[in-house]
Short mmCIF file of the C-alpha atoms (twelve columns), coordinates in Angstrom:
data_MODEL
# 
_entry.id   MODEL 
# 
loop_
_atom_site.group_PDB 
_atom_site.id 
_atom_site.type_symbol 
_atom_site.label_atom_id 
_atom_site.label_alt_id 
_atom_site.label_comp_id 
_atom_site.label_asym_id 
_atom_site.label_seq_id 
_atom_site.Cartn_x 
_atom_site.Cartn_y 
_atom_site.Cartn_z 
_atom_site.pdbx_PDB_model_num 
ATOM 1   C CA . MET A 1   63.702  -22.616 73.893 1 
ATOM 2   C CA . THR A 2   64.690  -25.879 72.259 1 
ATOM 3   C CA . PHE A 3   67.998  -27.441 71.349 1 
ATOM 4   C CA . ASP A 4   66.433  -30.144 69.206 1 
ATOM 5   C CA . LEU A 5   66.763  -30.222 65.451 1 
ATOM 6   C CA . THR A 6   63.689  -30.822 63.347 1 
ATOM 7   C CA . SER A 7   63.253  -34.307 61.913 1 
ATOM 8   C CA . GLU A 8   64.303  -32.985 58.497 1 
ATOM 9   C CA . GLN A 9   67.459  -31.449 59.968 1 
ATOM 10  C CA . ASP A 10  68.246  -34.693 61.791 1 
ATOM 11  C CA . GLN A 11  67.860  -36.606 58.550 1 
ATOM 12  C CA . LEU A 12  70.107  -34.114 56.776 1 
ATOM 13  C CA . ARG A 13  72.795  -34.497 59.444 1 
ATOM 14  C CA . ASP A 14  72.684  -38.294 59.232 1 
ATOM 15  C CA . ALA A 15  72.771  -38.312 55.449 1 
ATOM 16  C CA . VAL A 16  75.662  -35.867 55.150 1 
ATOM 17  C CA . ARG A 17  77.589  -37.746 57.833 1 
ATOM 18  C CA . ALA A 18  77.172  -40.969 55.857 1 
ATOM 19  C CA . LEU A 19  78.324  -39.282 52.651 1 
ATOM 20  C CA . GLY A 20  81.389  -37.779 54.311 1 
ATOM 21  C CA . ARG A 21  82.436  -41.060 55.884 1 
ATOM 22  C CA . ARG A 22  82.212  -42.844 52.552 1 
ATOM 23  C CA . TYR A 23  84.951  -40.531 51.321 1 
ATOM 24  C CA . GLY A 24  86.797  -39.861 54.574 1 
ATOM 25  C CA . HIS A 25  89.932  -37.993 55.536 1 
ATOM 26  C CA . GLY A 26  92.185  -40.285 53.524 1 
ATOM 27  C CA . TYR A 27  90.428  -39.199 50.329 1 
ATOM 28  C CA . PHE A 28  90.696  -35.538 51.370 1 
ATOM 29  C CA . VAL A 29  94.442  -35.768 52.072 1 
ATOM 30  C CA . GLU A 30  95.159  -37.805 48.948 1 
ATOM 31  C CA . LYS A 31  93.496  -35.186 46.766 1 
ATOM 32  C CA . ALA A 32  95.270  -32.333 48.539 1 
ATOM 33  C CA . LYS A 33  98.734  -33.873 48.273 1 
ATOM 34  C CA . ALA A 34  98.195  -34.735 44.613 1 
ATOM 35  C CA . GLY A 35  97.259  -31.135 43.851 1 
ATOM 36  C CA . GLU A 36  93.758  -32.231 42.903 1 
ATOM 37  C CA . HIS A 37  90.268  -31.166 43.987 1 
ATOM 38  C CA . THR A 38  87.518  -33.072 45.793 1 
ATOM 39  C CA . THR A 39  85.542  -33.144 42.567 1 
ATOM 40  C CA . GLU A 40  83.751  -36.422 43.215 1 
ATOM 41  C CA . LEU A 41  82.602  -35.484 46.713 1 
ATOM 42  C CA . TRP A 42  81.452  -32.044 45.582 1 
ATOM 43  C CA . ALA A 43  79.519  -33.460 42.627 1 
ATOM 44  C CA . GLU A 44  77.784  -36.094 44.727 1 
ATOM 45  C CA . ALA A 45  76.906  -33.594 47.444 1 
ATOM 46  C CA . GLY A 46  75.405  -31.414 44.709 1 
ATOM 47  C CA . ARG A 47  73.379  -34.243 43.191 1 
ATOM 48  C CA . LEU A 48  71.988  -35.110 46.614 1 
ATOM 49  C CA . GLY A 49  70.956  -31.493 47.209 1 
ATOM 50  C CA . TYR A 50  73.317  -30.747 50.096 1 
ATOM 51  C CA . LEU A 51  75.103  -27.825 48.425 1 
ATOM 52  C CA . GLY A 52  71.858  -25.947 47.841 1 
ATOM 53  C CA . VAL A 53  70.062  -26.489 51.140 1 
ATOM 54  C CA . ASN A 54  70.000  -22.730 51.802 1 
ATOM 55  C CA . ILE A 55  68.949  -21.706 48.273 1 
ATOM 56  C CA . PRO A 56  65.246  -20.985 47.565 1 
ATOM 57  C CA . THR A 57  63.313  -23.863 46.016 1 
ATOM 58  C CA . GLU A 58  62.292  -21.837 42.976 1 
ATOM 59  C CA . TYR A 59  65.955  -21.787 41.941 1 
ATOM 60  C CA . GLY A 60  66.597  -25.472 42.542 1 
ATOM 61  C CA . GLY A 61  67.585  -25.323 46.195 1 
ATOM 62  C CA . GLY A 62  66.250  -26.918 49.340 1 
ATOM 63  C CA . GLY A 63  64.556  -23.811 50.697 1 
ATOM 64  C CA . GLY A 64  66.308  -24.035 54.067 1 
ATOM 65  C CA . GLY A 65  68.604  -21.585 55.769 1 
ATOM 66  C CA . ILE A 66  72.090  -21.158 57.118 1 
ATOM 67  C CA . THR A 67  71.187  -23.613 59.880 1 
ATOM 68  C CA . GLU A 68  70.952  -26.368 57.271 1 
ATOM 69  C CA . LEU A 69  74.112  -25.283 55.451 1 
ATOM 70  C CA . ALA A 70  75.996  -25.191 58.770 1 
ATOM 71  C CA . ILE A 71  74.931  -28.807 59.332 1 
ATOM 72  C CA . VAL A 72  76.397  -29.762 55.951 1 
ATOM 73  C CA . CYS A 73  79.662  -27.932 56.693 1 
ATOM 74  C CA . GLU A 74  80.000  -29.449 60.152 1 
ATOM 75  C CA . GLU A 75  79.222  -33.037 59.220 1 
ATOM 76  C CA . LEU A 76  81.551  -33.154 56.235 1 
ATOM 77  C CA . ALA A 77  84.312  -31.698 58.427 1 
ATOM 78  C CA . ALA A 78  83.493  -34.203 61.179 1 
ATOM 79  C CA . ALA A 79  84.096  -36.926 58.588 1 
ATOM 80  C CA . GLY A 80  87.524  -35.453 57.846 1 
ATOM 81  C CA . CYS A 81  86.485  -33.504 54.734 1 
ATOM 82  C CA . PRO A 82  86.347  -29.768 55.618 1 
ATOM 83  C CA . LEU A 83  85.403  -28.184 52.291 1 
ATOM 84  C CA . LEU A 84  86.281  -24.491 52.302 1 
ATOM 85  C CA . LEU A 85  84.330  -23.751 49.130 1 
ATOM 86  C CA . LEU A 86  81.096  -24.583 50.962 1 
ATOM 87  C CA . VAL A 87  81.680  -21.335 52.812 1 
ATOM 88  C CA . VAL A 88  82.624  -19.361 49.720 1 
ATOM 89  C CA . SER A 89  80.105  -20.510 47.101 1 
ATOM 90  C CA . PRO A 90  76.829  -21.589 48.810 1 
ATOM 91  C CA . ALA A 91  77.204  -19.490 51.975 1 
ATOM 92  C CA . ILE A 92  78.545  -16.192 50.645 1 
ATOM 93  C CA . ALA A 93  77.870  -16.019 46.904 1 
ATOM 94  C CA . ALA A 94  74.496  -17.767 46.903 1 
ATOM 95  C CA . THR A 95  73.268  -15.724 49.867 1 
ATOM 96  C CA . VAL A 96  74.344  -12.422 48.308 1 
ATOM 97  C CA . ILE A 97  72.730  -13.233 44.961 1 
ATOM 98  C CA . ALA A 98  69.537  -14.660 46.481 1 
ATOM 99  C CA . ARG A 99  69.074  -11.657 48.754 1 
ATOM 100 C CA . HIS A 100 70.288  -8.787  46.623 1 
ATOM 101 C CA . GLY A 101 70.764  -9.953  43.051 1 
ATOM 102 C CA . THR A 102 68.375  -9.128  40.247 1 
ATOM 103 C CA . GLU A 103 65.840  -11.735 39.222 1 
ATOM 104 C CA . GLU A 104 67.868  -12.404 36.090 1 
ATOM 105 C CA . GLN A 105 71.012  -12.936 38.206 1 
ATOM 106 C CA . ARG A 106 69.175  -15.332 40.477 1 
ATOM 107 C CA . LYS A 107 67.864  -17.364 37.547 1 
ATOM 108 C CA . ARG A 108 71.273  -17.403 35.879 1 
ATOM 109 C CA . HIS A 109 73.444  -18.374 38.826 1 
ATOM 110 C CA . LEU A 110 71.515  -19.989 41.675 1 
ATOM 111 C CA . PRO A 111 70.487  -23.278 39.988 1 
ATOM 112 C CA . GLY A 112 74.123  -24.108 39.214 1 
ATOM 113 C CA . LEU A 113 75.210  -23.212 42.741 1 
ATOM 114 C CA . ALA A 114 72.421  -25.415 44.096 1 
ATOM 115 C CA . ASP A 115 73.333  -28.548 42.154 1 
ATOM 116 C CA . GLY A 116 77.084  -28.045 42.355 1 
ATOM 117 C CA . SER A 117 77.635  -27.635 38.641 1 
ATOM 118 C CA . ALA A 118 78.790  -24.041 39.176 1 
ATOM 119 C CA . LYS A 119 80.935  -22.286 41.761 1 
ATOM 120 C CA . ILE A 120 81.305  -18.593 42.505 1 
ATOM 121 C CA . VAL A 121 84.199  -17.533 44.717 1 
ATOM 122 C CA . PHE A 122 84.574  -14.312 46.699 1 
ATOM 123 C CA . ALA A 123 87.210  -11.576 46.420 1 
ATOM 124 C CA . ILE A 124 87.327  -8.878  49.071 1 
ATOM 125 C CA . THR A 125 90.753  -9.095  50.773 1 
ATOM 126 C CA . GLU A 126 93.542  -6.913  49.401 1 
ATOM 127 C CA . PRO A 127 97.294  -6.733  50.091 1 
ATOM 128 C CA . GLU A 128 97.137  -3.227  51.594 1 
ATOM 129 C CA . ALA A 129 93.652  -3.116  53.069 1 
ATOM 130 C CA . GLY A 130 93.079  -6.649  54.342 1 
ATOM 131 C CA . SER A 131 89.321  -6.961  54.700 1 
ATOM 132 C CA . ASN A 132 88.779  -3.274  55.532 1 
ATOM 133 C CA . PHE A 133 86.417  -2.300  52.725 1 
ATOM 134 C CA . HIS A 134 86.838  1.386   53.649 1 
ATOM 135 C CA . ARG A 135 90.389  1.166   52.276 1 
ATOM 136 C CA . LEU A 136 89.831  -1.096  49.298 1 
ATOM 137 C CA . GLY A 137 91.925  -0.098  46.320 1 
ATOM 138 C CA . THR A 138 89.961  -2.025  43.706 1 
ATOM 139 C CA . VAL A 139 87.905  0.535   41.809 1 
ATOM 140 C CA . ALA A 140 85.111  0.156   39.257 1 
ATOM 141 C CA . ARG A 141 84.328  2.990   36.860 1 
ATOM 142 C CA . CYS A 142 81.442  3.261   34.465 1 
ATOM 143 C CA . ASP A 143 82.424  3.346   30.796 1 
ATOM 144 C CA . GLY A 144 79.381  3.650   28.550 1 
ATOM 145 C CA . GLU A 145 77.158  0.687   29.370 1 
ATOM 146 C CA . ASP A 146 80.044  -1.323  30.850 1 
ATOM 147 C CA . TRP A 147 82.029  -1.355  34.071 1 
ATOM 148 C CA . VAL A 148 85.828  -1.418  34.089 1 
ATOM 149 C CA . LEU A 149 87.577  -2.867  37.157 1 
ATOM 150 C CA . ASN A 150 91.153  -2.323  38.304 1 
ATOM 151 C CA . GLY A 151 92.865  -3.572  41.442 1 
ATOM 152 C CA . ARG A 152 94.435  -6.494  43.293 1 
ATOM 153 C CA . LYS A 153 93.042  -9.158  45.593 1 
ATOM 154 C CA . CYS A 154 94.795  -11.739 47.777 1 
ATOM 155 C CA . TYR A 155 94.001  -15.008 49.563 1 
ATOM 156 C CA . ILE A 156 91.161  -15.730 47.158 1 
ATOM 157 C CA . SER A 157 90.065  -19.355 47.525 1 
ATOM 158 C CA . GLY A 158 89.267  -21.698 44.683 1 
ATOM 159 C CA . VAL A 159 89.547  -19.378 41.684 1 
ATOM 160 C CA . ASP A 160 90.860  -22.291 39.626 1 
ATOM 161 C CA . GLU A 161 87.641  -24.225 40.310 1 
ATOM 162 C CA . ALA A 162 85.107  -21.460 39.703 1 
ATOM 163 C CA . GLY A 163 83.423  -19.992 36.660 1 
ATOM 164 C CA . HIS A 164 82.863  -16.615 38.331 1 
ATOM 165 C CA . VAL A 165 84.271  -14.515 41.142 1 
ATOM 166 C CA . LEU A 166 82.233  -12.084 43.219 1 
ATOM 167 C CA . VAL A 167 84.490  -9.015  43.334 1 
ATOM 168 C CA . VAL A 168 84.103  -6.269  45.936 1 
ATOM 169 C CA . ALA A 169 85.117  -2.950  44.422 1 
ATOM 170 C CA . ARG A 170 84.459  0.739   45.058 1 
ATOM 171 C CA . THR A 171 82.562  3.086   42.790 1 
ATOM 172 C CA . GLU A 172 82.121  6.825   42.835 1 
ATOM 173 C CA . ASP A 173 78.800  8.102   44.119 1 
ATOM 174 C CA . SER A 174 77.740  10.738  41.573 1 
ATOM 175 C CA . SER A 175 75.770  12.660  44.192 1 
ATOM 176 C CA . THR A 176 78.577  12.944  46.766 1 
ATOM 177 C CA . GLY A 177 81.743  12.144  44.853 1 
ATOM 178 C CA . LYS A 178 82.649  9.621   47.563 1 
ATOM 179 C CA . LEU A 179 83.541  6.007   46.922 1 
ATOM 180 C CA . LYS A 180 81.043  3.344   47.938 1 
ATOM 181 C CA . PRO A 181 81.272  -0.471  47.789 1 
ATOM 182 C CA . ALA A 182 79.729  -2.462  44.966 1 
ATOM 183 C CA . LEU A 183 79.809  -6.145  44.060 1 
ATOM 184 C CA . PHE A 184 80.378  -7.525  40.567 1 
ATOM 185 C CA . ILE A 185 79.966  -11.062 39.232 1 
ATOM 186 C CA . VAL A 186 83.059  -11.435 37.036 1 
ATOM 187 C CA . PRO A 187 83.859  -14.458 34.819 1 
ATOM 188 C CA . THR A 188 87.162  -15.985 35.867 1 
ATOM 189 C CA . ASP A 189 88.230  -16.080 32.212 1 
ATOM 190 C CA . ALA A 190 87.541  -12.367 31.675 1 
ATOM 191 C CA . THR A 191 90.144  -10.445 29.689 1 
ATOM 192 C CA . GLY A 192 92.476  -8.616  32.067 1 
ATOM 193 C CA . LEU A 193 91.804  -10.932 35.036 1 
ATOM 194 C CA . THR A 194 94.923  -12.921 35.901 1 
ATOM 195 C CA . ARG A 195 95.898  -14.979 38.908 1 
ATOM 196 C CA . SER A 196 98.965  -16.230 40.718 1 
ATOM 197 C CA . LYS A 197 98.834  -19.231 43.048 1 
ATOM 198 C CA . LEU A 198 99.948  -18.720 46.637 1 
ATOM 199 C CA . ASP A 199 101.854 -21.606 48.193 1 
ATOM 200 C CA . MET A 200 100.360 -22.298 51.619 1 
ATOM 201 C CA . GLU A 201 101.523 -24.552 54.459 1 
ATOM 202 C CA . ILE A 202 98.048  -26.073 54.699 1 
ATOM 203 C CA . VAL A 203 96.975  -29.545 53.591 1 
ATOM 204 C CA . SER A 204 93.965  -28.598 51.482 1 
ATOM 205 C CA . PRO A 205 92.566  -29.489 48.059 1 
ATOM 206 C CA . GLU A 206 91.496  -25.849 47.663 1 
ATOM 207 C CA . ASN A 207 94.080  -23.347 46.491 1 
ATOM 208 C CA . GLN A 208 94.675  -19.701 47.362 1 
ATOM 209 C CA . PHE A 209 95.426  -17.008 44.795 1 
ATOM 210 C CA . LEU A 210 96.469  -13.452 44.160 1 
ATOM 211 C CA . LEU A 211 94.132  -11.827 41.640 1 
ATOM 212 C CA . TYR A 212 95.044  -8.958  39.330 1 
ATOM 213 C CA . LEU A 213 92.331  -6.916  37.624 1 
ATOM 214 C CA . ASP A 214 93.722  -4.795  34.809 1 
ATOM 215 C CA . ASP A 215 90.968  -2.974  32.923 1 
ATOM 216 C CA . VAL A 216 88.590  -5.906  33.351 1 
ATOM 217 C CA . ARG A 217 85.489  -4.970  31.372 1 
ATOM 218 C CA . VAL A 218 82.128  -6.428  32.385 1 
ATOM 219 C CA . PRO A 219 78.601  -5.563  31.226 1 
ATOM 220 C CA . ALA A 220 76.180  -3.499  33.273 1 
ATOM 221 C CA . ASP A 221 74.319  -6.592  34.481 1 
ATOM 222 C CA . ALA A 222 77.458  -7.841  36.256 1 
ATOM 223 C CA . LEU A 223 76.679  -5.350  39.031 1 
ATOM 224 C CA . VAL A 224 74.876  -7.165  41.847 1 
ATOM 225 C CA . GLY A 225 71.449  -5.646  42.405 1 
ATOM 226 C CA . GLU A 226 69.350  -3.091  40.619 1 
ATOM 227 C CA . SER A 227 71.619  -0.166  41.520 1 
ATOM 228 C CA . LEU A 228 74.759  0.857   43.380 1 
ATOM 229 C CA . ASP A 229 72.668  1.224   46.532 1 
ATOM 230 C CA . ALA A 230 72.610  -2.586  46.802 1 
ATOM 231 C CA . GLY A 231 76.371  -2.750  47.341 1 
ATOM 232 C CA . LEU A 232 76.732  -2.218  51.074 1 
ATOM 233 C CA . PRO A 233 73.726  -4.363  52.127 1 
ATOM 234 C CA . ALA A 234 74.852  -7.102  49.729 1 
ATOM 235 C CA . LEU A 235 78.367  -7.077  51.143 1 
ATOM 236 C CA . PHE A 236 77.220  -7.402  54.740 1 
ATOM 237 C CA . SER A 237 74.618  -10.038 53.927 1 
ATOM 238 C CA . GLY A 238 77.397  -12.454 53.045 1 
ATOM 239 C CA . LEU A 239 79.515  -11.907 56.142 1 
ATOM 240 C CA . ASN A 240 77.282  -13.501 58.775 1 
ATOM 241 C CA . PRO A 241 76.798  -16.737 56.774 1 
ATOM 242 C CA . GLU A 242 80.556  -16.787 56.233 1 
ATOM 243 C CA . ARG A 243 81.278  -16.537 59.973 1 
ATOM 244 C CA . ILE A 244 78.667  -19.166 60.867 1 
ATOM 245 C CA . THR A 245 79.680  -21.758 58.285 1 
ATOM 246 C CA . VAL A 246 83.402  -21.309 58.970 1 
ATOM 247 C CA . ALA A 247 82.599  -21.881 62.634 1 
ATOM 248 C CA . ALA A 248 80.594  -25.001 61.768 1 
ATOM 249 C CA . MET A 249 83.500  -26.350 59.742 1 
ATOM 250 C CA . GLY A 250 85.825  -25.695 62.687 1 
ATOM 251 C CA . ALA A 251 83.501  -27.461 65.119 1 
ATOM 252 C CA . GLY A 252 83.285  -30.443 62.799 1 
ATOM 253 C CA . THR A 253 87.057  -30.577 62.492 1 
ATOM 254 C CA . GLY A 254 87.353  -30.485 66.283 1 
ATOM 255 C CA . ARG A 255 84.877  -33.355 66.575 1 
ATOM 256 C CA . TYR A 256 86.838  -35.367 64.023 1 
ATOM 257 C CA . ALA A 257 90.151  -34.886 65.861 1 
ATOM 258 C CA . ILE A 258 88.690  -35.770 69.249 1 
ATOM 259 C CA . GLU A 259 87.018  -38.885 67.832 1 
ATOM 260 C CA . ARG A 260 90.275  -40.059 66.243 1 
ATOM 261 C CA . ALA A 261 92.221  -39.472 69.458 1 
ATOM 262 C CA . SER A 262 89.581  -41.090 71.655 1 
ATOM 263 C CA . GLU A 263 89.525  -44.251 69.545 1 
ATOM 264 C CA . TYR A 264 93.307  -44.465 69.808 1 
ATOM 265 C CA . THR A 265 93.640  -43.745 73.520 1 
ATOM 266 C CA . ALA A 266 90.835  -46.145 74.455 1 
ATOM 267 C CA . THR A 267 92.675  -49.078 72.875 1 
ATOM 268 C CA . ARG A 268 96.364  -48.164 73.115 1 
ATOM 269 C CA . LYS A 269 98.063  -50.040 75.989 1 
ATOM 270 C CA . VAL A 270 101.622 -49.381 77.070 1 
ATOM 271 C CA . TRP A 271 101.954 -50.062 80.821 1 
ATOM 272 C CA . GLY A 272 100.200 -53.156 82.025 1 
ATOM 273 C CA . GLY A 273 96.678  -53.880 80.900 1 
ATOM 274 C CA . ARG A 274 95.253  -50.372 81.107 1 
ATOM 275 C CA . SER A 275 94.616  -48.132 78.146 1 
ATOM 276 C CA . ILE A 276 96.460  -44.818 78.042 1 
ATOM 277 C CA . GLY A 277 93.054  -43.138 78.040 1 
ATOM 278 C CA . SER A 278 92.505  -44.347 81.594 1 
ATOM 279 C CA . HIS A 279 95.164  -41.907 82.753 1 
ATOM 280 C CA . GLN A 280 93.824  -38.447 83.528 1 
ATOM 281 C CA . GLY A 281 96.886  -36.816 82.022 1 
ATOM 282 C CA . VAL A 282 95.638  -38.122 78.680 1 
ATOM 283 C CA . SER A 283 91.861  -38.137 79.098 1 
ATOM 284 C CA . HIS A 284 91.382  -34.764 80.798 1 
ATOM 285 C CA . PRO A 285 92.898  -32.674 77.971 1 
ATOM 286 C CA . LEU A 286 90.696  -34.528 75.480 1 
ATOM 287 C CA . ALA A 287 87.660  -34.003 77.696 1 
ATOM 288 C CA . HIS A 288 88.486  -30.302 78.002 1 
ATOM 289 C CA . ALA A 289 88.761  -29.994 74.233 1 
ATOM 290 C CA . ALA A 290 85.439  -31.802 73.819 1 
ATOM 291 C CA . VAL A 291 83.768  -29.302 76.170 1 
ATOM 292 C CA . GLN A 292 85.138  -26.365 74.186 1 
ATOM 293 C CA . VAL A 293 83.919  -27.831 70.889 1 
ATOM 294 C CA . GLU A 294 80.453  -28.446 72.296 1 
ATOM 295 C CA . LEU A 295 80.231  -24.892 73.646 1 
ATOM 296 C CA . ALA A 296 81.189  -23.580 70.213 1 
ATOM 297 C CA . ARG A 297 78.476  -25.737 68.627 1 
ATOM 298 C CA . LEU A 298 75.878  -24.130 70.888 1 
ATOM 299 C CA . MET A 299 76.905  -20.635 69.785 1 
ATOM 300 C CA . ILE A 300 76.872  -21.740 66.140 1 
ATOM 301 C CA . GLN A 301 73.317  -23.004 66.562 1 
ATOM 302 C CA . LYS A 302 72.299  -19.726 68.200 1 
ATOM 303 C CA . ALA A 303 73.903  -17.623 65.471 1 
ATOM 304 C CA . ALA A 304 72.333  -19.650 62.659 1 
ATOM 305 C CA . THR A 305 68.908  -19.517 64.316 1 
ATOM 306 C CA . LEU A 306 69.107  -15.739 64.692 1 
ATOM 307 C CA . TYR A 307 70.258  -15.308 61.109 1 
ATOM 308 C CA . ASP A 308 67.494  -17.477 59.685 1 
ATOM 309 C CA . ALA A 309 64.976  -15.501 61.759 1 
ATOM 310 C CA . GLY A 310 66.107  -12.300 60.031 1 
ATOM 311 C CA . ARG A 311 67.656  -10.840 63.193 1 
ATOM 312 C CA . ASP A 312 70.813  -9.689  61.436 1 
ATOM 313 C CA . LEU A 313 72.288  -7.450  64.129 1 
ATOM 314 C CA . GLU A 314 72.003  -10.130 66.806 1 
ATOM 315 C CA . ALA A 315 73.257  -12.727 64.347 1 
ATOM 316 C CA . GLY A 316 76.290  -10.550 63.699 1 
ATOM 317 C CA . VAL A 317 77.285  -10.637 67.364 1 
ATOM 318 C CA . ALA A 318 76.532  -14.338 67.741 1 
ATOM 319 C CA . GLY A 319 78.215  -15.206 64.436 1 
ATOM 320 C CA . ASN A 320 81.429  -13.464 65.438 1 
ATOM 321 C CA . MET A 321 81.375  -15.162 68.833 1 
ATOM 322 C CA . ALA A 322 80.716  -18.526 67.198 1 
ATOM 323 C CA . LYS A 323 83.606  -18.046 64.795 1 
ATOM 324 C CA . TYR A 324 85.928  -17.089 67.657 1 
ATOM 325 C CA . ALA A 325 84.857  -20.006 69.852 1 
ATOM 326 C CA . ALA A 326 85.047  -22.574 67.076 1 
ATOM 327 C CA . GLY A 327 88.426  -21.359 65.848 1 
ATOM 328 C CA . GLU A 328 89.918  -21.681 69.323 1 
ATOM 329 C CA . ALA A 329 88.206  -25.019 69.997 1 
ATOM 330 C CA . ALA A 330 89.281  -26.586 66.701 1 
ATOM 331 C CA . ALA A 331 92.916  -25.572 67.187 1 
ATOM 332 C CA . LEU A 332 92.843  -26.918 70.735 1 
ATOM 333 C CA . ALA A 333 91.196  -30.186 69.687 1 
ATOM 334 C CA . VAL A 334 93.649  -30.955 66.891 1 
ATOM 335 C CA . ASP A 335 96.696  -30.030 68.975 1 
ATOM 336 C CA . THR A 336 95.407  -32.120 71.893 1 
ATOM 337 C CA . ALA A 337 94.730  -35.063 69.591 1 
ATOM 338 C CA . VAL A 338 98.272  -34.921 68.211 1 
ATOM 339 C CA . GLN A 339 99.677  -34.859 71.745 1 
ATOM 340 C CA . ALA A 340 97.523  -37.775 72.860 1 
ATOM 341 C CA . LEU A 341 98.675  -39.909 69.946 1 
ATOM 342 C CA . GLY A 342 102.319 -39.079 70.531 1 
ATOM 343 C CA . GLY A 343 104.555 -39.891 67.574 1 
ATOM 344 C CA . ALA A 344 101.627 -41.461 65.750 1 
ATOM 345 C CA . GLY A 345 99.883  -38.101 65.885 1 
ATOM 346 C CA . MET A 346 102.434 -36.640 63.488 1 
ATOM 347 C CA . THR A 347 101.991 -39.321 60.846 1 
ATOM 348 C CA . THR A 348 99.792  -38.958 57.809 1 
ATOM 349 C CA . GLU A 349 98.265  -42.359 58.515 1 
ATOM 350 C CA . TYR A 350 96.519  -41.309 61.728 1 
ATOM 351 C CA . GLY A 351 95.024  -38.232 60.099 1 
ATOM 352 C CA . VAL A 352 95.224  -35.478 62.700 1 
ATOM 353 C CA . ALA A 353 98.489  -33.601 62.040 1 
ATOM 354 C CA . THR A 354 97.226  -33.088 58.483 1 
ATOM 355 C CA . LEU A 355 94.744  -30.602 59.968 1 
ATOM 356 C CA . LEU A 356 97.205  -28.496 61.980 1 
ATOM 357 C CA . GLY A 357 97.667  -25.854 59.289 1 
ATOM 358 C CA . ALA A 358 93.972  -25.525 58.575 1 
ATOM 359 C CA . VAL A 359 92.894  -25.036 62.188 1 
ATOM 360 C CA . ARG A 360 95.699  -22.556 62.790 1 
ATOM 361 C CA . ALA A 361 94.483  -20.583 59.793 1 
ATOM 362 C CA . GLY A 362 90.991  -20.724 61.292 1 
ATOM 363 C CA . ARG A 363 92.150  -18.394 64.056 1 
ATOM 364 C CA . ILE A 364 93.171  -15.843 61.424 1 
ATOM 365 C CA . ALA A 365 90.676  -16.099 58.589 1 
ATOM 366 C CA . PRO A 366 88.222  -14.970 57.406 1 
ATOM 367 C CA . VAL A 367 88.501  -12.548 60.310 1 
ATOM 368 C CA . SER A 368 91.179  -12.705 62.989 1 
ATOM 369 C CA . ARG A 369 90.434  -13.475 66.617 1 
ATOM 370 C CA . GLU A 370 91.749  -10.029 67.545 1 
ATOM 371 C CA . MET A 371 89.299  -8.251  65.243 1 
ATOM 372 C CA . ILE A 372 86.462  -10.292 66.739 1 
ATOM 373 C CA . LEU A 373 87.551  -9.238  70.213 1 
ATOM 374 C CA . ASN A 374 87.579  -5.628  68.978 1 
ATOM 375 C CA . PHE A 375 84.035  -6.136  67.685 1 
ATOM 376 C CA . VAL A 376 82.799  -7.616  70.970 1 
ATOM 377 C CA . ALA A 377 84.517  -4.926  73.040 1 
ATOM 378 C CA . GLN A 378 82.895  -2.175  70.984 1 
ATOM 379 C CA . HIS A 379 79.436  -3.562  70.226 1 
ATOM 380 C CA . VAL A 380 78.776  -5.702  73.316 1 
ATOM 381 C CA . LEU A 381 80.805  -4.013  76.044 1 
ATOM 382 C CA . GLY A 382 80.335  -0.455  74.822 1 
ATOM 383 C CA . GLN A 383 84.036  0.364   74.627 1 
ATOM 384 C CA . GLU A 384 85.532  3.084   72.466 1 
ATOM 385 C CA . LYS A 385 86.608  1.873   69.032 1 
ATOM 386 C CA . SER A 386 90.317  1.011   69.152 1 
ATOM 387 C CA . TYR A 387 91.211  1.316   65.482 1 
# 
């Protein structure tokens, strides 16, 4: 057992950290409040190869795994730039296409995802079903050589930045008559696909949308994989990378908040010549938050290692635990940082309160803490399914 990164992974961490700090949280907040996107940071990360670290080399990527992509997510977040679309496009879409797409789909989409010139977002959640794919109302029916999609999706990130959306729908199994999941790569400018922006109380340069699919017609090769049988494996192959990279982003955000608060409390002097950080009432909560973040980082590393080793079932358990731990730790770290800074903690200038909405959302999405506890109770503790 080793907790050391390889030399290449260490170099990646250092390089991404340097890139993130050149932009910094001020850049992130400025873009978000102006209603703009982090276009410059994304483009530079793509040119440097950081967006495609988990994509096979034959399609322009770095040939690494989710371990490397988690490093990218964490270090950019630790620099104050938590980019949600890293989770959506390289982690989910690229993984699904690389693992289950046809060769033509891989050649068409992966090079652009690797260099950052293209983005593919992910649409599974629905107003009535949430993320329960057993109850999805979006249906695809075969019409000649085409597929026609109808349904609604909600909380879909970054549709305004992407050329395609990976839509989870249900199709009828001709042998059983039952509906089964299938994934479709749909152009965001497809006829019949419309969107409505959701206003969120989160400081983020990435927007959330409702999607409406009204007789959206796509060709046969929009179906991910060689047949409908690829649907369920393809869907699940994207969920573990999603959990792991979201957790990495949360851990990085927690690190950022603790670093900002520690710098402040080590130098801020109010009573006499001692810093406020010398008082245990200030330092102990920060230390506690730091412990929780570091514990989450260990579970993230375990989950990513298991996933990259092809141990999907074990990675599923570890990935869910990592997401839970990191979501709780990030929320604790940011809240503790705000408290330690006092009034300054609520200002935009000090750059911690700007993360309150995001870390609170991290306890809900992409899967809620309660659903993770249900998963652990059932699959780890052997309890009867509660829902």
